[in-house]
C-alpha positions as a LaTeX table, in Angstrom:
\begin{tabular}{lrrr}
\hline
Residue & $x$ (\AA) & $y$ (\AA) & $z$ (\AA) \\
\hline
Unk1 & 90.93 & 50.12 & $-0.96$ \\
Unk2 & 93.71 & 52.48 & $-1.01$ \\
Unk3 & 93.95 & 54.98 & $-4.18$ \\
Unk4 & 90.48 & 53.89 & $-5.80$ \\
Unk5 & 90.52 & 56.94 & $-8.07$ \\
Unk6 & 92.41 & 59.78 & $-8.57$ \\
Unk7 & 90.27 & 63.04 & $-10.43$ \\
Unk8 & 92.80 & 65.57 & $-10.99$ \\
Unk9 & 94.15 & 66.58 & $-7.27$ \\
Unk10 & 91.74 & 64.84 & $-5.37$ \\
Unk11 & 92.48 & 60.72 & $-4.27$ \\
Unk12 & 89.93 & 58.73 & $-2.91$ \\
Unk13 & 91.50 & 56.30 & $-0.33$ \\
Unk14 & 88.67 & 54.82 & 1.31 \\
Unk15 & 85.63 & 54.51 & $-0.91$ \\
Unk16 & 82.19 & 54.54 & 1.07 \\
Unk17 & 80.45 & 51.23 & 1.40 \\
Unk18 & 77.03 & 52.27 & 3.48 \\
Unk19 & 75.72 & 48.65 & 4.69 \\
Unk20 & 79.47 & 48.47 & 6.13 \\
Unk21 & 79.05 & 51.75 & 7.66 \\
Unk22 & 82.42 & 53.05 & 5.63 \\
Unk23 & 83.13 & 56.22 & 5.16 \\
Unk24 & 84.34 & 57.98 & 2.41 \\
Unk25 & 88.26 & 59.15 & 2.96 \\
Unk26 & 89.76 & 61.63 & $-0.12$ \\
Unk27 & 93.20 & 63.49 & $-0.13$ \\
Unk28 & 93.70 & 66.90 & $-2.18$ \\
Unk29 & 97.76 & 66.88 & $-2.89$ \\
Unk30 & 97.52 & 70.36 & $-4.06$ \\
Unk31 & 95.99 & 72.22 & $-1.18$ \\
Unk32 & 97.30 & 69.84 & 1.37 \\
Unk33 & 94.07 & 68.74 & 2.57 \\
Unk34 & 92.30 & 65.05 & 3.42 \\
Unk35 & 88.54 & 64.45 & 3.83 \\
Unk36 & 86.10 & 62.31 & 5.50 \\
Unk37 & 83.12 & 62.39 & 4.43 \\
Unk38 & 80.66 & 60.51 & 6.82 \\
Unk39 & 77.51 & 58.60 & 5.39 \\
Unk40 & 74.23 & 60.92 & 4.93 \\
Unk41 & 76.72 & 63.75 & 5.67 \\
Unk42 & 77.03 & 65.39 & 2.11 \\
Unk43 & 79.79 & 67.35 & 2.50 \\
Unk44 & 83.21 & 66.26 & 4.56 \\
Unk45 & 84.65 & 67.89 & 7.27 \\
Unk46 & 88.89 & 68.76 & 5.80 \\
Unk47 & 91.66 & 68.76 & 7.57 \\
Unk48 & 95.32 & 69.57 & 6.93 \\
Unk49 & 97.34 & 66.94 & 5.93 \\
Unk50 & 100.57 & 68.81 & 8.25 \\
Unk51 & 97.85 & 68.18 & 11.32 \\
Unk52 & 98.21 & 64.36 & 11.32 \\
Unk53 & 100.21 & 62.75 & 14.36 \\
Unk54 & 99.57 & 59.19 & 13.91 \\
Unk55 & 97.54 & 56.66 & 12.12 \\
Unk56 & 96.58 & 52.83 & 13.80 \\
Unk57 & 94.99 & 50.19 & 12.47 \\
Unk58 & 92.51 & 48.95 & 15.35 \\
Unk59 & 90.29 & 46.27 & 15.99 \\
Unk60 & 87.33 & 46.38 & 18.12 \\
Unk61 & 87.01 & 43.44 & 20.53 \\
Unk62 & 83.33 & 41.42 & 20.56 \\
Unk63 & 80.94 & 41.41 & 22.98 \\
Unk64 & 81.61 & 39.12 & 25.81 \\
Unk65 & 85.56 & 39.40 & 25.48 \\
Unk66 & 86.13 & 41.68 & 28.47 \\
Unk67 & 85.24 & 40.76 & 32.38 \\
Unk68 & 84.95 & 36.98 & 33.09 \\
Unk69 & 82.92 & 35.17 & 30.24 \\
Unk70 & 78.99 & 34.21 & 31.08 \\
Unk71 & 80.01 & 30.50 & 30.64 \\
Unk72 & 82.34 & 31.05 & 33.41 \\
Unk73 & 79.32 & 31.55 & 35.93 \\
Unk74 & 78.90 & 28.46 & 38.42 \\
Unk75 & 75.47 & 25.73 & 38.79 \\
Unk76 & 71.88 & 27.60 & 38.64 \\
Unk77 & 73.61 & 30.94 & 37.99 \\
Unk78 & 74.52 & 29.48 & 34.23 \\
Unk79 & 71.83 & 28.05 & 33.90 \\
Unk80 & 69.66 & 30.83 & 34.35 \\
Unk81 & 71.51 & 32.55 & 32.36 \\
Unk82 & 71.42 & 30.56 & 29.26 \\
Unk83 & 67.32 & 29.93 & 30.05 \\
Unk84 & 67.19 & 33.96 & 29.95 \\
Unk85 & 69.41 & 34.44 & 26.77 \\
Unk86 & 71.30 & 31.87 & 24.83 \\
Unk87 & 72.28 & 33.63 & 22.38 \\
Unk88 & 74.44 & 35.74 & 24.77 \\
Unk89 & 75.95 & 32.61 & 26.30 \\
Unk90 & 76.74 & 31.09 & 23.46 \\
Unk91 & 78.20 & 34.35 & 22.09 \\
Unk92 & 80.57 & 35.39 & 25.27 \\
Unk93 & 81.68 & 31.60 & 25.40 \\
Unk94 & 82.76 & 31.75 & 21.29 \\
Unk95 & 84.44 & 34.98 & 21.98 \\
Unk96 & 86.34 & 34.54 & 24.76 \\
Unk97 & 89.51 & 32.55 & 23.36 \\
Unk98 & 89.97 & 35.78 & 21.47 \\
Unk99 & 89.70 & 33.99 & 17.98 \\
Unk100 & 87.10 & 36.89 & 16.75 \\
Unk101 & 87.17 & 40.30 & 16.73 \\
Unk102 & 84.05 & 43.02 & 15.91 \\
Unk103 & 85.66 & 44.87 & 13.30 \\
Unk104 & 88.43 & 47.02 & 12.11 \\
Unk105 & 89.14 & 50.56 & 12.47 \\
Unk106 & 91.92 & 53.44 & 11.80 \\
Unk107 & 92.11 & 56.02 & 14.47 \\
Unk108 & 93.72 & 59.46 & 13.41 \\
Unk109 & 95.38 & 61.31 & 15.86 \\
Unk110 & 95.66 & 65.45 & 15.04 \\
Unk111 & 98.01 & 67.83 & 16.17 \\
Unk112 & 95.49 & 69.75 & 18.32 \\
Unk113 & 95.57 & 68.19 & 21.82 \\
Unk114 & 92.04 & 69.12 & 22.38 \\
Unk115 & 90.49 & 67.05 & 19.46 \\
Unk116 & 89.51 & 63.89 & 19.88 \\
Unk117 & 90.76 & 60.80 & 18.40 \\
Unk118 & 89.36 & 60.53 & 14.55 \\
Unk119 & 87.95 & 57.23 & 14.29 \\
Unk120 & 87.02 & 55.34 & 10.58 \\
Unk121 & 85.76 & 52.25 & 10.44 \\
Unk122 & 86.88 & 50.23 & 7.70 \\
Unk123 & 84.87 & 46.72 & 8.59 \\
Unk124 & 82.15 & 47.09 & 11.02 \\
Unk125 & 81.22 & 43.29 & 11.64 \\
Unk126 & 82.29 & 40.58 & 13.28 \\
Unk127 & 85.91 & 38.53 & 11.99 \\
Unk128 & 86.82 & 35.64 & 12.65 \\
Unk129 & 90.93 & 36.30 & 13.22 \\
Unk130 & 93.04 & 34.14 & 10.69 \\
Unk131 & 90.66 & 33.86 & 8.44 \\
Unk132 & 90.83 & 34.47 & 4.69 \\
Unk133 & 88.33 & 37.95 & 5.15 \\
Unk134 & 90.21 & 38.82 & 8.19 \\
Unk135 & 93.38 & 39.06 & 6.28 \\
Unk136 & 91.69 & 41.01 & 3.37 \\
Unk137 & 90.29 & 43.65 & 6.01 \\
Unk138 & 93.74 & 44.18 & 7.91 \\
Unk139 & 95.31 & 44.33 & 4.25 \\
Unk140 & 93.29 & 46.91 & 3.10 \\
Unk141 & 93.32 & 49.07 & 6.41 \\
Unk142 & 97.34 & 48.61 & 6.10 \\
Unk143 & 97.10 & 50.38 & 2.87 \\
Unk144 & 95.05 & 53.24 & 3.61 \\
Unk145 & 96.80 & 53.28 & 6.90 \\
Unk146 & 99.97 & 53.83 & 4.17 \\
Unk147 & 97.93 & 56.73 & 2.70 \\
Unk148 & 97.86 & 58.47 & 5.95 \\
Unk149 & 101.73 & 57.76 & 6.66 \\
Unk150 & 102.34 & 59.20 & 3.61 \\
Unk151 & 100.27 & 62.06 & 4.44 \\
Unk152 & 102.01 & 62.38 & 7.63 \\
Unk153 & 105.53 & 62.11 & 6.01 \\
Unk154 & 104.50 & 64.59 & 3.53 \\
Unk155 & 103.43 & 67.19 & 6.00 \\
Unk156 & 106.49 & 66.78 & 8.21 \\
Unk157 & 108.20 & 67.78 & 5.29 \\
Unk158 & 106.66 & 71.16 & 4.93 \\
\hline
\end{tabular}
């Protein structure tokens, strides 16, 4: 996902993917800049690539993996809560040995200690950790996670 195009200055790192709920994630070598450019946003907000502190890949844990799991609860308590909602149950219960995780994100940290935490999703559904799409996901978040490092190394430079 990493270095899709390149159109004279501009890279795209992270090409947009809207049922995903990707982003669209361009660097401009020449002025120094990098963009992200949010869906139905048409323009992206820039920042300098000298303002970039840190890059991490993240992964956002499911539903049901925090707190003691629902299939935990004890006689008529579980069972009224599997009557109410199954689904749930049977969620929390498939989630809590930690072999899934909700999806994958980068979060950008900037120089300016009063800006939050840039977040970018780069898979926005559930993964089952291991697996073959799991390891494609954290592969290509790696590499544009290399794009910002070498955004960061770059601007350290200067």
């Amino acid at each position: 996902m990493s270095e899709i195009s390149n159109n004279d200055d501009i890279r795209t790192i992270l090409l947009p993917s809207a049922p995903f709920g990707i982003p669209e994630v361009t660097a401009n070598d020449a002025e120094g800049t990098w963009g992200l450019r949010r869906l139905g946003v048409p323009h992206p907000d820039v920042y300098a690539m000298a303002d970039i502190v840190s890059c991490t890949v993240r992964e956002l844990e499911c539903e049901g993996t925090a707190g003691p799991a629902v299939g935990e609860a004890r006689g008529m308590e579980l069972l009224g809560e599997v009557l109410k909602n199954p689904g749930k149950v049977a969620r929390a219960n498939k989630y809590k040995g930690g072999a899934y995780c909700g999806g994958v994100y980068l979060e950008v940290t900037l120089r300016d200690p009063t800006a939050d935490k840039l977040i970018i999703p780069v898979w926005g559904r559930e993964l089952k950790r291991g697996s073959m799409a799991y390891r494609q996901v954290i592969e290509s978040a790696e590499t544009v996670k290399a794009a910002f490092d070498e955004m960061i190394e770059g601007g350290s430079r200067g």
